[in-house]
Each structure stands twice: as structure tokens, then as C-alpha cells.
XYZ file of C-alpha atoms in Angstrom:
716
model
C 10.482 -0.210 -73.365
C 10.693 -0.669 -69.613
C 7.266 0.210 -68.237
C 3.722 0.432 -69.590
C 0.743 2.441 -68.390
C -2.632 1.488 -69.860
C -4.974 4.491 -69.757
C -8.710 3.976 -70.174
C -11.927 5.894 -69.569
C -14.748 5.261 -67.114
C -17.273 6.418 -69.702
C -17.888 8.595 -72.723
C -17.038 12.297 -72.668
C -14.070 12.066 -70.310
C -11.489 13.488 -72.733
C -9.415 10.294 -72.819
C -7.218 11.303 -75.761
C -6.500 14.748 -74.309
C -5.445 13.243 -70.995
C -3.252 10.590 -72.664
C -1.404 13.166 -74.750
C -1.117 15.496 -71.756
C 0.359 12.626 -69.758
C 2.967 12.065 -72.485
C 3.796 15.788 -72.405
C 4.091 15.763 -68.584
C 6.525 12.830 -68.627
C 8.562 14.444 -71.418
C 8.885 17.563 -69.264
C 10.686 15.387 -66.724
C 13.159 14.276 -69.402
C 11.713 10.752 -69.549
C 11.879 8.895 -72.857
C 8.191 8.269 -73.434
C 6.248 6.664 -76.290
C 2.561 6.336 -77.162
C 0.379 3.671 -78.718
C -3.320 3.353 -79.542
C -3.480 -0.370 -80.379
C -7.094 -0.438 -81.597
C -8.628 2.453 -83.519
C -11.969 3.867 -82.432
C -13.641 6.537 -84.520
C -16.878 8.353 -83.771
C -19.523 10.344 -85.613
C -18.201 11.824 -88.859
C -14.492 11.155 -88.221
C -12.611 10.295 -91.385
C -8.972 9.797 -92.275
C -6.222 8.650 -89.874
C -6.991 7.534 -86.330
C -7.280 10.704 -84.249
C -5.018 9.916 -81.280
C -2.195 8.509 -83.406
C -2.369 11.473 -85.768
C -2.382 14.062 -82.960
C 0.528 12.500 -81.082
C 2.490 12.508 -84.325
C 1.957 16.169 -85.214
C 2.130 17.590 -81.665
C 4.727 15.449 -79.928
C 6.755 14.177 -82.871
C 6.211 10.537 -81.894
C 5.577 7.862 -84.496
C 3.391 5.096 -83.072
C 2.445 2.145 -85.226
C -0.803 2.286 -87.194
C -3.592 0.880 -84.996
C -5.746 -2.152 -85.690
C -9.200 -1.368 -87.048
C -12.004 -1.893 -84.569
C -13.937 -3.993 -87.097
C -10.992 -6.392 -87.311
C -10.824 -6.640 -83.515
C -14.563 -7.396 -83.358
C -14.160 -10.087 -85.989
C -11.281 -11.727 -84.103
C -13.331 -11.815 -80.908
C -16.318 -13.305 -82.763
C -14.070 -16.053 -84.169
C -12.675 -16.854 -80.732
C -9.248 -15.509 -81.716
C -8.741 -13.188 -78.738
C -5.219 -14.527 -78.116
C -4.183 -13.870 -81.702
C -5.598 -10.345 -81.449
C -3.595 -9.707 -78.266
C -0.443 -10.869 -80.057
C -1.064 -8.110 -82.610
C -1.618 -5.606 -79.797
C 1.654 -6.593 -78.124
C 3.533 -6.370 -81.411
C 2.154 -2.879 -82.105
C 2.909 -1.688 -78.592
C 6.461 -2.996 -78.554
C 7.209 -1.486 -81.946
C 5.808 1.885 -80.835
C 7.752 1.941 -77.564
C 10.956 0.191 -78.578
C 13.364 2.909 -77.402
C 11.239 4.384 -74.620
C 11.416 4.111 -70.845
C 7.647 4.486 -70.459
C 4.910 3.576 -72.948
C 1.486 5.182 -72.646
C -1.201 2.947 -74.184
C -4.611 4.487 -74.845
C -7.534 2.131 -74.376
C -11.026 2.246 -75.855
C -13.864 4.477 -74.694
C -16.793 2.465 -73.268
C -19.879 2.568 -75.479
C -23.391 1.768 -74.278
C -24.617 -1.749 -75.120
C -21.191 -2.805 -76.428
C -19.769 -4.984 -73.672
C -16.928 -6.243 -75.846
C -15.190 -2.838 -75.349
C -14.674 -3.593 -71.654
C -13.387 -7.049 -72.564
C -10.913 -5.617 -75.053
C -9.611 -3.091 -72.525
C -9.180 -5.755 -69.859
C -7.422 -8.127 -72.261
C -5.064 -5.431 -73.557
C -4.012 -4.318 -70.079
C -3.380 -7.919 -69.053
C -1.503 -8.849 -72.232
C 0.773 -5.826 -71.890
C 1.274 -6.435 -68.141
C 0.492 -2.744 -67.745
C -0.394 -0.601 -64.764
C -3.916 0.740 -65.244
C -4.806 4.435 -64.980
C -8.459 5.452 -65.210
C -9.698 8.742 -66.635
C -13.029 10.050 -65.381
C -15.143 13.184 -65.605
C -18.147 14.127 -63.517
C -20.294 15.300 -66.450
C -23.930 14.741 -65.389
C -23.114 12.448 -62.440
C -23.407 13.389 -58.815
C -20.307 13.010 -56.672
C -21.627 9.690 -55.350
C -22.283 8.455 -58.877
C -18.789 9.555 -59.975
C -17.297 7.592 -57.094
C -19.318 4.495 -58.036
C -18.443 4.786 -61.740
C -14.717 4.856 -60.969
C -15.092 1.906 -58.622
C -17.021 -0.163 -61.183
C -14.496 0.503 -63.966
C -11.615 -0.391 -61.653
C -13.338 -3.705 -60.876
C -12.910 -4.733 -64.546
C -9.148 -4.796 -63.936
C -9.184 -6.398 -60.491
C -10.488 -3.550 -58.340
C -8.943 -0.564 -56.595
C -6.826 -2.789 -54.340
C -5.204 -4.679 -57.226
C -1.482 -3.958 -57.501
C -1.828 -3.056 -61.180
C -4.705 -0.571 -60.742
C -2.794 2.514 -59.639
C -5.241 5.422 -59.717
C -7.452 7.850 -61.594
C -7.060 11.196 -63.358
C -10.128 13.423 -62.997
C -10.826 15.621 -66.024
C -13.137 18.616 -66.616
C -13.241 19.527 -62.931
C -15.655 22.402 -62.378
C -17.289 22.088 -65.805
C -20.808 23.505 -66.024
C -23.554 20.929 -65.553
C -25.671 20.021 -68.608
C -28.762 22.181 -68.944
C -30.993 19.221 -68.179
C -29.299 18.501 -64.862
C -30.856 19.980 -61.749
C -28.437 19.813 -58.829
C -29.911 20.221 -55.340
C -27.114 21.039 -52.928
C -28.951 19.787 -49.867
C -29.078 16.267 -51.309
C -25.287 16.154 -51.748
C -23.499 18.470 -49.303
C -20.087 17.595 -50.772
C -21.214 18.174 -54.369
C -18.341 19.146 -56.628
C -19.976 22.270 -58.010
C -19.007 24.434 -60.932
C -17.753 27.291 -58.790
C -15.181 25.215 -56.913
C -11.620 24.425 -57.949
C -10.461 21.175 -56.438
C -6.901 19.910 -56.406
C -6.016 16.228 -56.545
C -5.441 16.330 -52.786
C -8.917 17.795 -52.186
C -10.495 15.071 -54.310
C -8.610 12.486 -52.318
C -10.318 13.885 -49.229
C -13.796 14.127 -50.777
C -14.235 10.940 -52.797
C -14.317 7.760 -50.689
C -12.540 5.782 -53.404
C -9.351 7.761 -52.846
C -9.241 7.126 -49.109
C -7.081 4.053 -49.624
C -3.350 4.481 -50.122
C -3.211 1.925 -52.932
C -5.535 3.891 -55.272
C -4.316 7.396 -56.002
C -5.827 10.569 -57.424
C -3.053 11.163 -59.962
C -4.394 14.495 -61.193
C -7.340 16.878 -61.321
C -7.634 18.848 -64.589
C -9.668 22.026 -64.148
C -12.297 22.948 -66.716
C -11.226 25.846 -68.939
C -13.760 27.113 -71.502
C -10.951 28.407 -73.738
C -9.765 24.821 -74.234
C -13.093 23.814 -75.775
C -13.358 26.896 -78.016
C -13.791 25.714 -81.637
C -12.513 27.621 -84.636
C -15.030 29.509 -86.704
C -14.168 27.088 -89.523
C -15.311 24.196 -87.290
C -18.615 25.986 -86.719
C -19.069 26.519 -90.449
C -18.514 22.815 -91.100
C -20.883 21.783 -88.304
C -23.698 24.014 -89.595
C -23.035 23.314 -93.251
C -22.834 27.092 -93.603
C -22.015 28.952 -96.780
C -19.102 31.396 -96.622
C -19.769 35.024 -97.482
C -16.382 36.266 -96.250
C -13.777 33.710 -95.183
C -11.581 36.138 -93.267
C -9.596 34.466 -90.485
C -12.089 31.678 -89.888
C -9.301 29.113 -89.517
C -7.601 31.132 -86.743
C -10.421 32.813 -84.816
C -12.114 30.907 -81.980
C -15.638 30.962 -80.621
C -15.456 31.812 -76.922
C -19.065 32.944 -76.599
C -22.220 33.089 -78.704
C -24.732 35.916 -78.825
C -28.083 35.314 -80.532
C -29.306 38.747 -81.573
C -33.037 39.231 -81.735
C -32.970 42.461 -79.716
C -32.529 45.959 -81.054
C -28.983 47.024 -81.776
C -28.457 49.257 -78.689
C -29.406 46.337 -76.448
C -26.844 43.955 -77.908
C -23.775 46.160 -78.340
C -22.334 45.041 -74.987
C -22.024 41.488 -76.360
C -19.627 42.491 -79.166
C -16.381 41.312 -77.565
C -13.318 39.414 -78.718
C -14.186 35.808 -79.520
C -17.961 36.385 -79.783
C -19.890 34.623 -82.532
C -22.858 36.777 -83.565
C -25.909 34.774 -84.695
C -28.636 36.909 -86.251
C -31.347 36.706 -88.916
C -29.955 37.454 -92.354
C -32.211 40.477 -92.805
C -30.839 42.302 -89.726
C -28.527 44.650 -91.604
C -28.178 46.802 -88.490
C -26.604 43.926 -86.528
C -24.178 43.144 -89.347
C -23.161 46.797 -89.615
C -22.645 47.022 -85.834
C -20.414 43.921 -85.951
C -18.437 45.493 -88.801
C -17.978 48.704 -86.810
C -16.652 46.649 -83.897
C -14.225 44.896 -86.263
C -12.991 48.222 -87.633
C -12.363 49.335 -84.041
C -10.078 46.354 -83.488
C -12.473 43.877 -81.841
C -11.614 40.385 -83.197
C -15.093 38.862 -83.278
C -15.205 35.127 -83.948
C -17.592 35.858 -86.807
C -21.142 36.586 -87.889
C -23.692 33.933 -88.877
C -26.673 35.198 -90.892
C -29.550 32.741 -90.530
C -32.565 31.821 -92.605
C -30.613 31.609 -95.843
C -30.896 35.387 -96.186
C -28.063 37.578 -97.429
C -27.669 41.389 -97.277
C -28.153 43.434 -100.420
C -25.012 44.430 -102.394
C -25.089 48.010 -101.078
C -24.798 46.775 -97.491
C -22.027 44.377 -98.491
C -20.109 47.277 -100.026
C -20.376 49.216 -96.753
C -18.935 46.191 -94.929
C -15.991 45.735 -97.292
C -13.368 47.441 -95.094
C -14.481 45.405 -92.066
C -14.170 42.200 -94.077
C -10.522 43.085 -94.763
C -9.811 42.962 -90.991
C -10.418 39.194 -91.097
C -14.050 39.146 -89.916
C -15.631 35.815 -90.980
C -19.221 36.076 -92.224
C -21.311 32.958 -92.874
C -24.890 32.239 -93.852
C -26.920 29.303 -92.540
C -29.977 27.842 -94.230
C -31.422 27.033 -90.783
C -33.503 29.573 -88.898
C -32.022 31.338 -85.873
C -33.499 28.945 -83.293
C -32.308 25.808 -85.115
C -28.863 27.318 -85.742
C -28.515 28.041 -82.026
C -29.595 24.471 -81.203
C -26.988 23.029 -83.547
C -24.274 25.249 -82.094
C -25.172 24.101 -78.591
C -24.774 20.452 -79.644
C -21.258 20.767 -81.116
C -18.776 18.084 -80.123
C -16.240 19.584 -77.699
C -13.454 17.136 -78.626
C -10.404 18.588 -80.336
C -10.525 17.999 -84.109
C -7.599 16.068 -85.543
C -6.405 19.123 -87.506
C -6.626 21.668 -84.658
C -3.003 21.421 -83.534
C -2.901 24.758 -81.707
C -5.825 23.820 -79.474
C -4.439 20.365 -78.741
C -1.118 21.931 -77.696
C -2.990 24.146 -75.213
C -4.996 21.184 -73.915
C -1.873 19.036 -73.483
C -0.095 21.780 -71.554
C -3.107 22.261 -69.262
C -3.354 18.520 -68.592
C 0.410 18.169 -68.100
C 0.373 20.873 -65.454
C -2.333 19.052 -63.490
C -0.882 15.521 -63.402
C 1.532 14.090 -60.863
C 3.862 12.745 -63.542
C 6.779 12.618 -61.127
C 4.977 9.972 -59.062
C 4.356 7.890 -62.192
C 7.995 8.221 -63.288
C 9.216 7.243 -59.821
C 6.916 4.218 -59.864
C 8.461 3.226 -63.197
C 11.933 3.934 -61.758
C 12.926 6.236 -64.630
C 12.898 9.586 -62.853
C 16.531 10.403 -63.640
C 16.788 13.004 -66.372
C 18.621 11.521 -69.368
C 18.243 14.315 -71.906
C 16.789 17.780 -72.201
C 13.879 17.203 -74.567
C 12.058 20.244 -76.029
C 9.174 19.986 -73.504
C 11.706 19.515 -70.684
C 13.624 22.587 -71.886
C 10.499 24.774 -72.019
C 9.418 23.486 -68.609
C 12.871 24.287 -67.219
C 12.691 27.829 -68.632
C 9.391 28.549 -66.909
C 10.514 26.960 -63.640
C 13.796 28.899 -63.475
C 12.172 32.171 -64.553
C 9.591 31.856 -61.776
C 12.371 31.334 -59.262
C 14.306 34.341 -60.604
C 11.294 36.702 -60.184
C 12.828 39.467 -62.309
C 11.426 42.753 -63.648
C 11.474 42.851 -67.467
C 10.819 46.004 -69.502
C 8.841 45.662 -72.748
C 9.352 48.919 -74.707
C 6.773 47.917 -77.360
C 4.083 48.114 -74.709
C 1.126 48.846 -76.974
C 1.890 46.008 -79.433
C -0.956 43.436 -79.105
C 1.229 40.295 -78.998
C 3.434 41.915 -76.363
C 0.436 42.828 -74.203
C -0.906 39.285 -74.358
C 2.539 37.819 -73.594
C 2.883 40.092 -70.568
C -0.510 38.960 -69.267
C 0.505 35.299 -69.698
C 3.821 35.888 -67.915
C 2.014 37.364 -64.932
C -0.590 34.607 -64.924
C 2.164 31.958 -64.877
C 4.492 33.898 -62.594
C 7.280 33.930 -65.197
C 8.323 37.559 -64.680
C 7.136 40.954 -63.507
C 6.544 42.709 -66.826
C 6.693 46.477 -67.312
C 4.860 47.785 -70.384
C 6.219 51.014 -71.798
C 3.542 53.100 -73.536
C 0.465 55.253 -73.131
C -1.561 53.602 -70.327
C -4.938 54.513 -71.827
C -3.992 53.120 -75.226
C -2.592 49.894 -73.739
C -5.734 49.314 -71.645
C -7.954 50.059 -74.655
C -6.089 47.544 -76.830
C -6.240 44.945 -74.046
C -9.978 45.468 -73.620
C -10.539 45.273 -77.370
C -8.681 41.945 -77.522
C -10.394 40.672 -74.357
C -7.028 40.452 -72.556
C -7.312 40.673 -68.793
C -4.399 42.771 -67.538
C -3.513 41.714 -63.975
C -3.153 44.512 -61.439
C 0.471 43.449 -60.964
C 1.419 44.516 -64.506
C 3.104 47.897 -64.442
C 2.481 50.433 -67.216
C 4.884 53.367 -67.544
C 4.035 56.395 -69.673
C 7.172 57.454 -71.626
C 6.078 61.092 -71.542
C 6.319 61.045 -67.751
C 9.430 58.843 -67.525
C 11.748 60.602 -70.027
C 12.804 63.600 -67.856
C 14.152 61.245 -65.159
C 16.758 59.763 -67.513
C 18.053 62.808 -69.445
C 20.925 63.703 -67.099
C 21.956 60.079 -66.651
C 22.103 59.551 -70.405
C 24.164 62.708 -70.890
C 26.630 61.399 -68.302
C 26.871 57.989 -70.024
C 27.440 59.511 -73.461
C 29.369 62.700 -72.602
C 32.463 61.312 -74.341
C 30.402 61.468 -77.529
C 29.390 65.085 -76.916
C 25.734 64.284 -76.118
C 23.785 67.310 -74.888
C 20.567 67.354 -72.831
C 18.326 68.285 -75.803
C 19.921 65.513 -77.868
C 19.420 63.016 -75.039
C 15.781 64.037 -74.668
C 15.213 63.536 -78.400
C 16.830 60.089 -78.343
C 14.816 59.056 -75.275
C 11.637 59.542 -77.283
C 12.540 56.166 -78.806
C 10.953 53.681 -76.370
C 13.807 51.169 -76.838
C 16.388 53.802 -75.891
C 14.267 54.730 -72.869
C 13.892 51.104 -71.842
C 17.634 50.549 -72.253
C 18.363 53.527 -69.997
C 16.021 52.100 -67.374
C 18.022 48.877 -67.564
C 21.360 50.717 -67.414
C 20.270 52.392 -64.160
C 19.011 49.100 -62.641
C 15.373 50.220 -62.611
C 14.565 46.960 -64.435
C 16.442 43.663 -64.739
C 16.142 42.940 -68.473
C 14.700 44.140 -71.789
C 12.836 42.352 -74.594
C 11.963 44.100 -77.871
C 11.918 43.545 -81.627
C 8.283 42.610 -82.342
C 7.979 45.794 -84.409
C 11.620 46.965 -84.538
C 14.695 45.699 -86.364
C 17.558 43.908 -84.644
C 19.716 47.008 -85.135
C 17.117 49.177 -83.361
C 17.211 46.808 -80.393
C 20.947 46.097 -80.187
C 22.440 49.536 -80.941
C 21.189 51.275 -77.743
C 22.389 48.282 -75.700
C 25.903 48.532 -77.167
C 25.956 52.289 -76.472
C 24.440 52.319 -72.977
C 24.824 48.816 -71.484
C 28.143 47.854 -73.115
C 29.894 44.473 -73.045
C 30.916 42.435 -70.020
C 34.521 42.480 -68.799
C 36.830 40.024 -70.607
C 34.336 39.741 -73.479
C 35.517 40.589 -76.984
C 32.118 41.040 -78.601
C 28.356 40.641 -78.361
C 27.048 37.496 -80.042
C 23.843 35.477 -80.109
C 22.487 31.963 -79.818
C 19.288 30.237 -80.819
C 17.891 27.368 -78.759
C 16.758 24.899 -81.409
C 14.108 22.488 -80.136
C 14.856 19.439 -82.286
C 12.498 16.447 -82.006
C 14.748 14.581 -79.552
C 16.564 17.326 -77.688
C 17.270 21.034 -77.360
C 20.558 22.231 -78.870
C 22.305 25.595 -79.242
C 23.237 27.367 -82.498
C 25.611 30.349 -82.430
C 26.169 32.927 -83.844
C 23.257 33.226 -86.278
C 22.210 36.856 -85.865
C 24.962 39.366 -85.000
C 28.549 38.941 -86.283
C 28.994 38.737 -90.091
C 32.549 37.354 -90.273
C 34.299 36.893 -86.903
C 38.060 36.271 -86.859
C 39.584 33.312 -85.015
C 39.782 35.097 -81.637
C 36.201 36.332 -81.939
C 34.963 32.909 -83.043
C 36.638 31.347 -80.000
C 34.869 33.888 -77.802
C 31.526 33.029 -79.441
C 32.170 29.331 -78.748
C 32.919 29.977 -75.077
C 29.909 32.264 -74.657
C 27.653 29.715 -76.361
C 28.936 26.883 -74.187
C 28.330 28.902 -71.031
C 24.829 29.793 -72.238
C 24.041 26.141 -72.907
C 25.194 25.113 -69.434
C 23.248 27.969 -67.834
C 20.047 26.641 -69.388
C 20.514 23.007 -68.438
C 22.164 21.747 -71.647
C 25.473 19.941 -71.096
C 27.818 21.733 -73.541
C 29.612 19.623 -76.147
C 30.797 22.269 -78.604
C 31.332 21.538 -82.292
C 33.165 24.165 -84.351
C 31.414 23.769 -87.716
C 33.284 23.908 -91.035
C 33.223 22.261 -94.465
C 35.772 19.645 -93.396
C 36.342 17.431 -90.351
C 39.638 17.201 -88.462
C 42.768 17.586 -90.574
C 41.174 16.532 -93.864
C 40.644 20.016 -95.305
C 42.724 23.103 -96.033
C 42.015 26.721 -96.909
C 41.678 30.034 -95.079
C 38.115 29.401 -93.906
C 38.830 26.033 -92.339
C 42.126 27.310 -90.889
C 40.191 30.059 -89.116
C 37.947 27.458 -87.485
C 40.942 25.285 -86.579
C 42.702 28.238 -84.928
C 39.508 29.295 -83.114
C 39.187 25.757 -81.745
C 42.760 25.848 -80.452
C 42.234 29.230 -78.766
C 38.939 28.221 -77.162
C 40.375 24.930 -75.859
C 43.316 26.781 -74.311
C 41.139 29.456 -72.685
C 38.520 27.031 -71.369
C 39.892 23.523 -70.830
C 36.792 22.755 -68.736
C 34.611 22.816 -71.882
C 34.409 19.978 -74.430
C 35.316 21.749 -77.697
C 36.293 20.082 -80.968
C 36.708 21.167 -84.562
C 36.785 21.824 -87.377
C 33.860 19.490 -87.914
C 31.191 19.021 -90.562
C 27.618 19.279 -89.387
C 26.794 15.629 -90.020
C 29.893 14.498 -88.149
C 28.881 16.687 -85.213
C 25.251 15.579 -85.075
C 25.048 11.985 -86.345
C 26.732 9.126 -84.398
C 27.083 6.864 -87.435
C 28.897 9.560 -89.425
C 31.009 10.489 -86.406
C 32.149 6.883 -86.052
C 33.855 7.043 -89.446
C 34.935 10.704 -89.648
C 35.941 11.438 -86.048
C 36.002 8.183 -84.055
C 38.177 9.562 -81.236
C 36.201 12.780 -80.675
C 34.230 13.279 -77.445
C 32.018 15.787 -79.277
C 31.371 14.222 -82.689
C 27.952 12.628 -83.001
C 26.964 14.051 -79.589
C 27.266 17.814 -80.090
C 24.809 20.026 -78.232
C 26.363 23.384 -79.220
C 26.998 24.171 -82.893
C 29.244 27.190 -83.563
C 29.145 28.374 -87.172
C 32.118 30.068 -88.876
C 30.200 33.134 -90.074
C 26.756 34.748 -90.102
C 25.958 33.584 -93.636
C 26.405 29.918 -92.669
C 24.739 30.213 -89.261
C 21.670 32.162 -90.310
C 21.082 30.012 -93.387
C 21.425 26.780 -91.393
C 19.131 27.824 -88.557
C 16.404 28.979 -90.937
C 16.718 25.854 -93.085
C 16.407 23.575 -90.054
C 13.616 25.650 -88.540
C 11.464 25.698 -91.667
C 12.276 22.373 -93.325
C 12.054 20.275 -90.160
C 9.273 22.371 -88.553
C 11.511 23.003 -85.541
C 10.733 25.617 -82.876
C 13.591 28.049 -82.305
C 13.829 30.328 -79.276
C 15.970 33.413 -79.707
C 18.136 35.062 -80.646
C 19.444 35.444 -77.115
C 22.233 38.010 -76.929
C 25.492 37.104 -75.158
C 28.288 39.309 -73.894
C 26.331 42.327 -72.607
C 26.590 43.450 -68.983
C 22.797 43.207 -68.666
C 20.295 41.088 -70.615
C 18.779 42.591 -73.753
C 17.049 40.233 -76.181
C 15.724 40.693 -79.670
C 12.523 39.234 -81.151
C 11.674 38.344 -84.708
C 9.065 40.696 -86.150
C 7.063 37.565 -86.977
C 7.251 36.353 -83.373
C 4.253 34.525 -81.949
C 2.937 35.264 -78.469
C 4.534 32.026 -77.263
C 7.915 33.149 -78.661
C 7.689 36.391 -76.685
C 6.746 34.546 -73.486
C 9.760 32.228 -73.713
C 12.094 35.101 -74.605
C 10.915 36.953 -71.488
C 11.644 33.781 -69.499
C 15.148 33.548 -71.042
C 15.801 37.176 -70.159
C 14.667 36.720 -66.566
C 17.006 33.740 -66.142
C 19.910 35.663 -67.696
C 19.269 38.542 -65.293
C 19.326 36.168 -62.347
C 22.625 34.626 -63.453
C 24.246 38.021 -64.063
C 23.219 39.234 -60.622
C 25.128 36.310 -59.080
C 28.364 37.132 -60.922
């Protein structure tokens, strides 16, 4: 551990844990080896089980900080005058947590009213760890002047804003709505940071007097996003103590808005949108039936809460049965409608310890708003030492934005694809073209509450097909393709999209969310064809292991390549790794290492290694090699001590599809590893296949991969 940042809050409700974890994510995206520690546990309200911050950093970032000291123990040590002994424990925990890291992020304690010892503990921990201090603040119910004073007062606990160890503040929840009780009068505070404004860190530095000095920096300004505080319906059920009538997808659906229905049904229909939680008296069968109709029409409501302890009669429940099968959660609360609404309004907005998906979104939002590069430069660890999974994903997005390519999505009416396209446009990853009926695509988007940017292009296949008939006949005339046959084949949206790519109307294609790999690859082989000097089309997966991103090939296309083909796969995979920022050290995987084994299978790998080394002496290629010898330094030291690849491999080339596919799935599922791919190699233009179980995030990153491939191919 080389450098320590102690991060603490200026008050309650600042989102300290979210900012700390987002800061870790931001530093990881720079390739910095970063660790986390929460030396003293602090649990609130009804929190049970493991300490929240330590648990979340474990399951989201794969870090393993030491178990924190209980707050009761820390209080007891202070009462006994054993503060020095307590700090020794804090130092021991911190050093153990950050032993191999360049930067350690230490989360302090949240100040609590009438408990002055919290401030003392924070001050003592920062001093004992010789840490730079970063404050986290949120405006909440304060005026701008009060926010400025709160930051200043908290900084004074650590020596003030001019102290060399007090480096700056991260502002969270910028633009959040004011509490209902707060009445803001603009004339009294002309520079008030209102809810309608979006301020950057630079703008805050100009507005708040405390940031006018060069030695106290506004390190980040995290904008308020209501989606990041949206609880799951299951969280609502627990908060209300509600009884479950139909569980549905209550663990996946999120409450983005609440509608309390006391009006007649026609006057509340406009509120039935994706993410809406419907709260209504239990005897309002008409409201329940309307919600069920919305669900049957594809609107993913967050759920229905029937209040007053009332439940519909069995006949009504029978009518709702088909809607329940769509995943619509239905709950009943013993409280009346008014009290239920009050309780919902008072829900804690902090991320529960078991809501990993939401914490991932929060961390990414925070990471994108923090000047982590400045912090890394201050710690003098800015050089990139490895391509960690967050660094790899960050690199994908960055390079895709720069490429600015046009990617066709033939499965244009598939809901995950529509949402991925919207995200890509929002983040500037690619210009997506949705292939499908425009009215149907817009209806699905509206049903799912997806905002389609104006920049997204929608092409109707019925209108586009005639343009490509003659061109397809020309491409396939050696196969005797006639115009009527071409027209029939172009009715397949993947064939149509592939023709658009073949004629340079788009730069890349992504499909497979609802089609097989064969459906995606076959048109590409027929119409796009392989690149010059390439023997075959192969594939790689980018496996995001806990410590770094590595490449697996070929795990999806070629069942049993011969030695020449396997050498080609190795070269393609090495080039793909290098193209995506991974320094290629290629291990040719087999059941034996070096010259220890014999047999036709290992001889094939040995010959493939020889061919690949001869064709590409610029690449580090070694084999045959067992997987453990390729991946584990201690094993490599005994099995292949002279190898430049063993123990350090970043590209793993498997001898056949059976071995490759089995290994990638075993690693992915057993180790809970994210895999991106398969990415196809060897085609003249980029076509990439999706798993039919792909998540929206998988589609987004595959689009990014495709855009980068298109950019690289255009330069060749």
C-alpha cells in the first residue's frame, strides 16, 4: 500500500458508502491497484448481518477487506482511554486490506447528532493512517451558504481547508429535489443550487466560496438521478410489512413512481406506466383490473398495493390470473391508503446490502463524475499496470465513442435490443440503426418507458428490401441466386442487415438475442466473407476475471481445427487482444506442458505453436501448456520456468470447441465471471453474435466491441 485516502461525510444523508465505492471503481478504471477498508462498522436502523460497505465492496468489486471493528468496541476503548490501542487495530486492519494496492480508500464514520465521539474517531483514524482527507457532502435541506459552512466546519476537524492533508470535497446528490418541508426563496439566495440546474465540479468551484482556494478542490459533482434511488418492489413489501398476493417479479422490478388511486379509473389510466407502483384501496376492483390490462399489454408496472387489509373476491382474482403470469407483483397492506403513502414517502433511499444491481449503477454514476485521474496523479500511481475488468469496460466505451460508427441491429423490435440502443446513444457509444416496423418499435419503447433519442434510426424492412435485391443477386450469382429467391431471403432481417453491411451502408452488425449463432454467422460467411490471408472465421470471449481481462479463443465456432487452423486462431486472438488494450501473451492450451506429453491431440497443439511462432515472431506464443501452468505463476515456476508466457498468459487458445466452450462456461458460472462475446474474427467486416440469454449490458458492450472493430478494419 503506497497511498491512503480517508473519505468521510459532512453529515447524514450524503451517500458516503456510494461515493466511496464509486471512487474505487473510478480508480480501477484507470488501471490503478486499489483496495478498500471500513475500519469501524456503523449500522443504522434495522440493518442486520455483515457490515454494509464491506459486504458491498466484496460482491460488486471483488475486493476482500478485513472485517471491521464493531462500533461498540470502539466506544468502549475510547471510554477506557485506550484510543491509541484502538488506532493500532485500525492501522492493522487497513494495512491488511490494502497490502498489495497502490491506493487504499478508507471509509470513515457518518456524523450522528449528539455523538461527538464520531468526529473524534474520524480525526484519529485519518491521523493514524497519515491519510489525505476527502469530504463527501450533499446539499439536502441546506442552502448554498449553509452547505459551504458545513464543508468548512468538517474540514476544520482535520486541520482546515488549507491543511496539506485536506485535499477536497466530492458533492453528491446535486440537483436533488428539496424536502417537502423546505421552502426555498430564490431572492434570498441568488446563487441557490436549485433542482433544475446541473452543475459540474468546475461550476461548483466558481459558486461555493470554499472552492476558491487552489489547495481545496472540488473533486467531483455527482448529479441526482431518481433511477438510482428506485427501490425494488420487494424492498417496498418489506418496508410496509405487506402480505404477498402474487410475488411475480418483485425482486427485479423497481419503483420509479407512485400513483395513489382514489380517482375514477378513466382519470388515472395515464399513470399506468413502466415502473409505476399503484396504491389503491383493496376494494377498488376496477383499479386492479385496469393494472392487469396494462400488464397484459406489456407495461411492466412495479406492482399493485391493495390497502386497508382488503383483498378482491376469488372471481376477480381468477380474471387477473393471466396478468399475474406476466410478473405483476400484487401486495396487500394492513394500513389504510393515507398511512401506506406516508410510509412509502419515508423509505430509506440508501442501497440495501443485497441490491447488487442498483449499487453497480450507483458506482458507475459516481465514477463518471469524479476526477479520479487527479487523485491518482497526486498519489503518483497514474501509470496503467494492468487492464482490470473496470478498466477494460471503460476502454471499450472510450474507444467506441471515438470510433463513432453506425451499427445495425436486425432484431430491432426485441426489448433488450431497444433499451441497449437507447443507452448507446445516451452514452455516445455508437449510432444504432434498428431494423423493424417503426410503429411497433416505438410502441414497445413507450410500453417499457424507454426514451428513444431522435438520433436513433429506425428502418422498415418492407421499404428497405427492394434496394438490396439486385446487389444480393450479383453477390450470389455463382450460386444461381435469382431475384425472387433473393427477395425471399431478404425477408430475414439478419440477411437484410448483412447486405446493408456488405454494401457499406452500415459499419457493423450485432444480432443473436433471439436467433441462433448459425442464423447470425451463415449470412456473414455468404455475403461478407473472410479477410485476405485468413484461413477461417473464429471467435474470442473477453473474460473479465477478478484481477484482469483475458482472452479465450475459440469457444464458439470451430469444432476441431487442424494445426494450421489452430495457428490462425492463435494469431487472430493475439491481434484481437492487442487491439483492445490487452498485451498478448498467448498460451496454446493442452493436457500437457512442454515436451512432457505425447499423442495426436498434443502433437496438433505443438505443431500449431510452431506454425504460429514462425508466421508471427512479433507475438509471444508458447505451448503446449496446461491451463494452470499458463495462468498461475507458482505452477509455471515448476512446469515451465523458462517460458515468457507461462504464469502470465493473457490469451488462452484451446485445442477444440469442446474444450474451449466447456472451459469458458465453467469459469463464467463457477467463478461468477462476466464474459463479453463471442466476438467474431476473420471476417472482412464486423459481425457479432449474442447469447439468447444476453443482458442489456451484454448487448451494449458487444455494440461497443463491434464499433471498435469497424474502426480498426477501416484503417487497414
